[in-house]
Every structure is written in structure tokens, then in C-alpha cells.
mmCIF file of C-alpha atoms in Angstrom:
data_model
loop_
_atom_site.group_PDB
_atom_site.id
_atom_site.type_symbol
_atom_site.label_atom_id
_atom_site.label_comp_id
_atom_site.label_asym_id
_atom_site.label_seq_id
_atom_site.Cartn_x
_atom_site.Cartn_y
_atom_site.Cartn_z
ATOM 1 C CA MET A 1118 78.352 107.467 109.371
ATOM 2 C CA ASN A 1119 81.568 105.494 109.887
ATOM 3 C CA ASN A 1120 82.732 103.225 112.688
ATOM 4 C CA ILE A 1121 86.242 104.445 113.466
ATOM 5 C CA LEU A 1122 89.040 102.969 115.577
ATOM 6 C CA ILE A 1123 91.831 105.374 116.516
ATOM 7 C CA ILE A 1124 95.032 104.092 118.112
ATOM 8 C CA GLY A 1125 96.765 107.018 119.786
ATOM 9 C CA GLY A 1126 93.426 108.723 120.150
ATOM 10 C CA THR A 1127 94.688 111.738 122.081
ATOM 11 C CA SER A 1128 97.533 112.696 119.739
ATOM 12 C CA ALA A 1129 97.224 116.060 118.010
ATOM 13 C CA ILE A 1130 96.845 114.695 114.474
ATOM 14 C CA ALA A 1131 94.449 111.941 115.532
ATOM 15 C CA THR A 1132 92.301 114.408 117.473
ATOM 16 C CA ALA A 1133 92.129 116.754 114.501
ATOM 17 C CA CYS A 1134 91.016 113.870 112.264
ATOM 18 C CA ALA A 1135 88.465 112.707 114.820
ATOM 19 C CA ARG A 1136 86.900 116.160 115.026
ATOM 20 C CA LEU A 1137 86.293 116.130 111.274
ATOM 21 C CA TRP A 1138 84.776 112.651 111.455
ATOM 22 C CA ALA A 1139 82.634 113.685 114.432
ATOM 23 C CA GLU A 1140 80.958 116.287 112.230
ATOM 24 C CA GLN A 1141 79.873 113.350 110.045
ATOM 25 C CA HIS A 1142 78.201 111.735 113.110
ATOM 26 C CA SER A 1143 80.676 108.838 113.248
ATOM 27 C CA ARG A 1144 81.053 106.272 116.026
ATOM 28 C CA PHE A 1145 84.449 105.912 117.714
ATOM 29 C CA MET A 1146 86.683 103.658 119.718
ATOM 30 C CA LEU A 1147 89.526 105.794 121.067
ATOM 31 C CA VAL A 1148 92.596 103.945 122.324
ATOM 32 C CA GLY A 1149 95.351 105.568 124.356
ATOM 33 C CA ARG A 1150 97.419 105.481 127.518
ATOM 34 C CA ASN A 1151 95.924 108.409 129.433
ATOM 35 C CA ALA A 1152 92.395 107.774 130.727
ATOM 36 C CA GLU A 1153 91.750 111.421 131.604
ATOM 37 C CA LYS A 1154 92.782 112.703 128.168
ATOM 38 C CA LEU A 1155 90.725 109.989 126.485
ATOM 39 C CA GLN A 1156 87.634 111.103 128.371
ATOM 40 C CA GLN A 1157 88.280 114.742 127.529
ATOM 41 C CA THR A 1158 88.654 113.878 123.851
ATOM 42 C CA ALA A 1159 85.514 111.728 123.943
ATOM 43 C CA ALA A 1160 83.475 114.562 125.439
ATOM 44 C CA ASP A 1161 84.813 116.971 122.818
ATOM 45 C CA LEU A 1162 83.863 114.619 119.972
ATOM 46 C CA GLN A 1163 80.366 114.069 121.316
ATOM 47 C CA ALA A 1164 79.876 117.820 121.523
ATOM 48 C CA ARG A 1165 80.920 118.058 117.866
ATOM 49 C CA GLY A 1166 78.374 115.515 116.667
ATOM 50 C CA ALA A 1167 79.814 112.034 117.260
ATOM 51 C CA THR A 1168 77.059 109.452 117.605
ATOM 52 C CA GLU A 1169 78.983 107.321 120.104
ATOM 53 C CA VAL A 1170 82.471 107.405 121.629
ATOM 54 C CA GLN A 1171 83.983 104.455 123.481
ATOM 55 C CA THR A 1172 87.434 104.485 125.053
ATOM 56 C CA HIS A 1173 90.018 101.830 125.811
ATOM 57 C CA ILE A 1174 93.199 102.256 127.825
ATOM 58 C CA LEU A 1175 96.200 100.577 126.207
ATOM 59 C CA ASP A 1176 99.914 101.196 125.927
ATOM 60 C CA LEU A 1177 100.846 99.823 122.506
ATOM 61 C CA ASP A 1178 104.063 98.497 124.050
ATOM 62 C CA ASP A 1179 101.813 95.954 125.821
ATOM 63 C CA LEU A 1180 101.654 93.406 122.998
ATOM 64 C CA ASP A 1181 99.399 91.104 124.994
ATOM 65 C CA GLY A 1182 96.773 93.844 125.127
ATOM 66 C CA HIS A 1183 96.403 94.258 121.355
ATOM 67 C CA ALA A 1184 94.100 91.281 120.828
ATOM 68 C CA ALA A 1185 91.788 92.176 123.718
ATOM 69 C CA MET A 1186 91.481 95.757 122.474
ATOM 70 C CA LEU A 1187 90.555 94.668 118.954
ATOM 71 C CA GLU A 1188 88.094 92.093 120.271
ATOM 72 C CA ARG A 1189 86.363 94.725 122.420
ATOM 73 C CA THR A 1190 86.289 97.124 119.482
ATOM 74 C CA GLN A 1191 84.570 94.508 117.339
ATOM 75 C CA GLN A 1192 82.022 93.837 120.054
ATOM 76 C CA LEU A 1193 81.137 97.502 120.477
ATOM 77 C CA LEU A 1194 81.350 98.738 116.882
ATOM 78 C CA GLN A 1195 80.516 95.441 115.096
ATOM 79 C CA ARG A 1196 82.454 96.651 112.046
ATOM 80 C CA ILE A 1197 85.549 98.848 111.673
ATOM 81 C CA ASP A 1198 85.196 101.082 108.629
ATOM 82 C CA ILE A 1199 88.351 103.129 109.295
ATOM 83 C CA ALA A 1200 91.301 102.422 111.582
ATOM 84 C CA LEU A 1201 93.795 105.227 112.179
ATOM 85 C CA VAL A 1202 97.104 104.189 113.757
ATOM 86 C CA ALA A 1203 98.716 107.312 115.199
ATOM 87 C CA HIS A 1204 101.213 105.814 117.608
ATOM 88 C CA GLY A 1205 104.736 107.138 118.061
ATOM 89 C CA SER A 1206 107.101 109.201 120.156
ATOM 90 C CA LEU A 1207 110.266 111.070 119.269
ATOM 91 C CA PRO A 1208 113.218 109.475 121.068
ATOM 92 C CA ASP A 1209 116.309 111.295 122.276
ATOM 93 C CA GLN A 1210 118.777 110.646 119.450
ATOM 94 C CA PRO A 1211 121.933 111.380 121.518
ATOM 95 C CA MET A 1212 120.607 108.974 124.167
ATOM 96 C CA CYS A 1213 120.062 106.361 121.450
ATOM 97 C CA GLU A 1214 123.705 106.747 120.484
ATOM 98 C CA ARG A 1215 124.922 106.322 124.084
ATOM 99 C CA ASP A 1216 122.556 103.635 125.329
ATOM 100 C CA PRO A 1217 121.859 100.595 123.115
ATOM 101 C CA ASP A 1218 119.073 99.409 125.431
ATOM 102 C CA TYR A 1219 117.278 102.734 125.103
ATOM 103 C CA ALA A 1220 117.758 102.615 121.332
ATOM 104 C CA VAL A 1221 116.209 99.161 121.095
ATOM 105 C CA ARG A 1222 113.243 100.205 123.266
ATOM 106 C CA ALA A 1223 112.667 103.286 121.120
ATOM 107 C CA PHE A 1224 112.848 101.276 117.893
ATOM 108 C CA THR A 1225 110.537 98.640 119.316
ATOM 109 C CA SER A 1226 107.945 101.181 120.432
ATOM 110 C CA ASN A 1227 107.946 103.199 117.199
ATOM 111 C CA GLY A 1228 108.417 100.302 114.803
ATOM 112 C CA LEU A 1229 107.964 96.721 115.935
ATOM 113 C CA ASN A 1230 104.959 97.292 118.187
ATOM 114 C CA VAL A 1231 103.165 99.162 115.395
ATOM 115 C CA ILE A 1232 103.931 96.249 113.063
ATOM 116 C CA ALA A 1233 102.538 93.809 115.636
ATOM 117 C CA LEU A 1234 99.301 95.784 115.859
ATOM 118 C CA LEU A 1235 99.004 96.102 112.077
ATOM 119 C CA THR A 1236 99.413 92.342 111.739
ATOM 120 C CA ARG A 1237 96.402 91.701 113.970
ATOM 121 C CA LEU A 1238 94.430 94.596 112.501
ATOM 122 C CA GLY A 1239 95.159 93.482 108.944
ATOM 123 C CA ASN A 1240 93.958 89.962 109.719
ATOM 124 C CA LEU A 1241 90.764 91.356 111.237
ATOM 125 C CA MET A 1242 90.052 93.579 108.240
ATOM 126 C CA GLU A 1243 90.834 90.729 105.855
ATOM 127 C CA VAL A 1244 88.199 88.540 107.496
ATOM 128 C CA GLN A 1245 85.825 91.508 107.547
ATOM 129 C CA GLY A 1246 86.287 91.847 103.796
ATOM 130 C CA GLY A 1247 86.741 95.612 103.557
ATOM 131 C CA GLY A 1248 87.546 98.866 105.297
ATOM 132 C CA SER A 1249 90.454 101.301 105.414
ATOM 133 C CA ILE A 1250 93.613 101.454 107.520
ATOM 134 C CA ALA A 1251 95.551 104.717 107.804
ATOM 135 C CA VAL A 1252 99.009 104.538 109.378
ATOM 136 C CA ILE A 1253 101.040 107.568 110.386
ATOM 137 C CA SER A 1254 104.671 107.026 109.443
ATOM 138 C CA SER A 1255 107.013 109.963 108.727
ATOM 139 C CA VAL A 1256 109.197 111.588 106.102
ATOM 140 C CA ALA A 1257 111.986 110.780 108.573
ATOM 141 C CA GLY A 1258 111.821 107.221 107.266
ATOM 142 C CA GLU A 1259 112.847 108.292 103.755
ATOM 143 C CA ARG A 1260 116.549 108.609 104.571
ATOM 144 C CA GLY A 1261 118.730 108.277 107.642
ATOM 145 C CA ARG A 1262 119.740 111.673 109.007
ATOM 146 C CA PRO A 1263 122.206 112.184 111.888
ATOM 147 C CA SER A 1264 119.650 114.165 113.887
ATOM 148 C CA ASN A 1265 117.021 111.394 114.138
ATOM 149 C CA TYR A 1266 118.138 108.214 112.414
ATOM 150 C CA LEU A 1267 116.818 105.894 115.140
ATOM 151 C CA TYR A 1268 113.305 107.303 114.812
ATOM 152 C CA GLY A 1269 113.671 107.404 111.032
ATOM 153 C CA SER A 1270 114.727 103.772 110.811
ATOM 154 C CA ALA A 1271 111.701 102.696 112.862
ATOM 155 C CA LYS A 1272 109.372 104.662 110.592
ATOM 156 C CA ALA A 1273 111.113 103.233 107.513
ATOM 157 C CA ALA A 1274 110.342 99.747 108.818
ATOM 158 C CA VAL A 1275 106.688 100.702 109.295
ATOM 159 C CA SER A 1276 106.455 102.168 105.780
ATOM 160 C CA VAL A 1277 107.969 99.095 104.103
ATOM 161 C CA PHE A 1278 105.749 96.804 106.157
ATOM 162 C CA CYS A 1279 102.702 98.821 105.100
ATOM 163 C CA SER A 1280 103.682 98.460 101.453
ATOM 164 C CA GLY A 1281 103.672 94.693 101.717
ATOM 165 C CA LEU A 1282 100.537 94.557 103.856
ATOM 166 C CA ARG A 1283 98.745 96.846 101.397
ATOM 167 C CA ALA A 1284 99.477 94.486 98.517
ATOM 168 C CA ARG A 1285 98.284 91.499 100.532
ATOM 169 C CA LEU A 1286 95.051 93.144 101.722
ATOM 170 C CA PHE A 1287 94.176 94.555 98.303
ATOM 171 C CA LYS A 1288 92.674 91.200 97.350
ATOM 172 C CA SER A 1289 90.309 91.500 100.321
ATOM 173 C CA ASN A 1290 89.131 95.010 99.389
ATOM 174 C CA VAL A 1291 91.001 96.535 102.322
ATOM 175 C CA HIS A 1292 92.621 99.897 101.608
ATOM 176 C CA LEU A 1293 95.827 100.905 103.410
ATOM 177 C CA LEU A 1294 97.110 104.485 103.418
ATOM 178 C CA THR A 1295 100.664 105.274 104.548
ATOM 179 C CA ILE A 1296 100.855 108.832 105.886
ATOM 180 C CA LYS A 1297 104.195 110.648 105.829
ATOM 181 C CA PRO A 1298 103.912 113.999 107.594
ATOM 182 C CA GLY A 1299 106.735 116.489 107.695
ATOM 183 C CA PHE A 1300 107.122 118.913 110.582
ATOM 184 C CA VAL A 1301 103.813 119.263 112.441
ATOM 185 C CA ASP A 1302 103.090 121.619 115.330
ATOM 186 C CA THR A 1303 102.355 119.042 118.032
ATOM 187 C CA PRO A 1304 103.538 118.407 121.613
ATOM 188 C CA MET A 1305 106.049 115.894 120.184
ATOM 189 C CA THR A 1306 107.857 118.639 118.276
ATOM 190 C CA GLN A 1307 107.717 121.351 120.952
ATOM 191 C CA GLY A 1308 111.147 122.649 121.847
ATOM 192 C CA LEU A 1309 112.684 121.679 118.505
ATOM 193 C CA ALA A 1310 114.229 124.342 116.291
ATOM 194 C CA LEU A 1311 112.016 123.830 113.233
ATOM 195 C CA PRO A 1312 111.682 126.120 110.206
ATOM 196 C CA GLY A 1313 108.414 128.010 110.532
ATOM 197 C CA LEU A 1314 107.627 127.922 106.810
ATOM 198 C CA LEU A 1315 107.665 124.109 106.864
ATOM 199 C CA LEU A 1316 105.693 123.707 110.107
ATOM 200 C CA ALA A 1317 102.126 122.504 109.480
ATOM 201 C CA GLN A 1318 99.151 122.662 111.819
ATOM 202 C CA PRO A 1319 97.378 119.402 112.764
ATOM 203 C CA ASP A 1320 94.114 120.614 111.180
ATOM 204 C CA ARG A 1321 95.827 120.925 107.800
ATOM 205 C CA VAL A 1322 97.282 117.446 108.072
ATOM 206 C CA ALA A 1323 93.912 116.027 109.160
ATOM 207 C CA ARG A 1324 92.139 117.446 106.121
ATOM 208 C CA ASP A 1325 94.794 115.905 103.882
ATOM 209 C CA ILE A 1326 94.344 112.516 105.578
ATOM 210 C CA LEU A 1327 90.565 112.458 105.169
ATOM 211 C CA SER A 1328 90.877 113.505 101.537
ATOM 212 C CA ALA A 1329 93.483 110.810 100.843
ATOM 213 C CA LEU A 1330 91.282 108.146 102.443
ATOM 214 C CA GLN A 1331 88.304 109.212 100.375
ATOM 215 C CA LYS A 1332 90.391 109.023 97.187
ATOM 216 C CA ARG A 1333 91.933 105.698 98.302
ATOM 217 C CA ARG A 1334 95.444 106.987 97.837
ATOM 218 C CA LEU A 1335 98.326 104.700 98.714
ATOM 219 C CA THR A 1336 100.824 107.169 100.200
ATOM 220 C CA LEU A 1337 100.293 110.697 101.472
ATOM 221 C CA TYR A 1338 103.005 113.296 101.975
ATOM 222 C CA THR A 1339 101.526 116.078 104.073
ATOM 223 C CA PRO A 1340 101.717 118.934 103.431
ATOM 224 C CA TRP A 1341 102.193 118.178 99.728
ATOM 225 C CA PHE A 1342 105.544 119.924 99.367
ATOM 226 C CA TRP A 1343 107.294 117.182 101.335
ATOM 227 C CA ALA A 1344 107.090 114.887 98.312
ATOM 228 C CA PRO A 1345 109.469 117.005 96.170
ATOM 229 C CA ILE A 1346 111.608 117.870 99.212
ATOM 230 C CA MET A 1347 112.176 114.211 100.017
ATOM 231 C CA ALA A 1348 112.734 113.369 96.347
ATOM 232 C CA VAL A 1349 115.646 115.830 96.340
ATOM 233 C CA ILE A 1350 117.014 114.542 99.645
ATOM 234 C CA LYS A 1351 116.887 110.921 98.457
ATOM 235 C CA SER A 1352 118.690 111.856 95.231
ATOM 236 C CA ILE A 1353 121.785 113.222 96.999
ATOM 237 C CA PRO A 1354 124.694 110.753 96.652
ATOM 238 C CA GLU A 1355 125.778 109.153 99.907
ATOM 239 C CA PHE A 1356 129.321 110.542 99.712
ATOM 240 C CA ALA A 1357 127.853 114.062 99.681
ATOM 241 C CA PHE A 1358 124.919 113.405 102.008
ATOM 242 C CA LYS A 1359 127.141 112.283 104.880
ATOM 243 C CA ARG A 1360 128.802 115.712 104.859
ATOM 244 C CA LEU A 1361 125.529 117.601 105.291
ATOM 245 C CA SER A 1362 124.201 118.719 108.668
ATOM 246 C CA LEU A 1363 120.592 117.608 108.371
#
């Protein structure tokens, strides 16, 4: 049985992970913005075998609320064995190009606010002397593409931050997994023209995440084929890449 904190507890990937953990009779703190959805998810997890499910309402953009949420989690769970950070939203790239204020808000929400949370969470786990942190980034952070470079740059910042935090926390026996999904069939991607062969289901991604945590992997591309895809994309020279419509 694990004590699990999930930030973004109603997202499709997080819910799929939580259902697998519920079958192992885990205890949960689910954090999200929508109280009704949190309660629905909590009831679903309890029906699937979760020993205990607590909820906490928090918008991660509220930096002042991070500390109180973590303090309450510690009080209720005593120890955090696994923390899954599944926060993010896909901004409107054309709007980012037109409106600098919107672009900064989108970058802050997807990048800086995640980094702020990870700073507090990392300190907590360091004092605790163990545990695992799993952070959902994205393959979009591997290279700037015209179609989503604001979102990609925020995720790139998260990935680089995780690399440094991982090295720091290693000495405290804290494991940090950076998760880089490709296209996943979630509400965030609905309405986008995505290639069906590359579109993964949340259940598939969740199984990959749990396996990677168990094996204490450092970085996870999910599904697996995104690793060679992104290796090819990163190898394209800039003079040629800028001419591609990606």
C-alpha cells in the first residue's frame, strides 16, 4: 500500500494511474480545481479498492496555496510515497503570438508554477528521506515547433528543472521520473487533428508510468516510439527544420 499525492487529480492520465494504484489498496490525496470532479474521482477510486481518498481544492496558479496543501497532505497521509504532478493546459498558440500577456500567463501556468510546486515538494521529500516524484512534461519540450512553441518552451523548462532536481535529490534517496507523453486521447487534445496511429489511450500511458516508477527510470517517453521519433526531430538541422510544417 502506498500513500499517493496527485496534483491534477482529475486529469485523464492521472485518473488512469490512480485507478491502477487503487487496485493496490493505496491511500490518496487528490488535488484539483473542480470540487465536483474530485469527489467523483474519489468515489470511483474507493469503489476500485482505495483504502482512503482525501481531496483538496487548489488551482496551481495560486502559489500561496502550495504550502498549505502540502502541509495538509502530510497531516493526513503522514508520509508521501509517490507524488504525481499532472498539471498543465494547452494554450492557444495563435493567441500567444498576438497577446504577450496571455503568452506569459500560459508559460507561467505550465512552467513556472509547476517549478514552484516541485521546489516545495522536493524539499519535503528531501527531509522525508525517500519517495518518488513523477512529473508529466511533454515531447513538445524537445524542440520548438511553430504549432505549439509556447507550450513546448514551458515543458522544456520543467524537464530541465527536473533534471537538476533529480540530481540534487538523489543523495536523499528521492527518485524523480520525468514523463514525456506524445499525443494522448484526453480532453486537452480533443478537436486537434492528430494522427490516429500515434494517439495513445490514457490507460496505456498509465501502465507505462507505473512500470517506470517501479524500475526507477529517469525519463519515460510514452508510448515508447516517441523516443526514436524525437531523436530524429532533434537531429534535423535548424536551417532545414524551420522550413518544415510541424
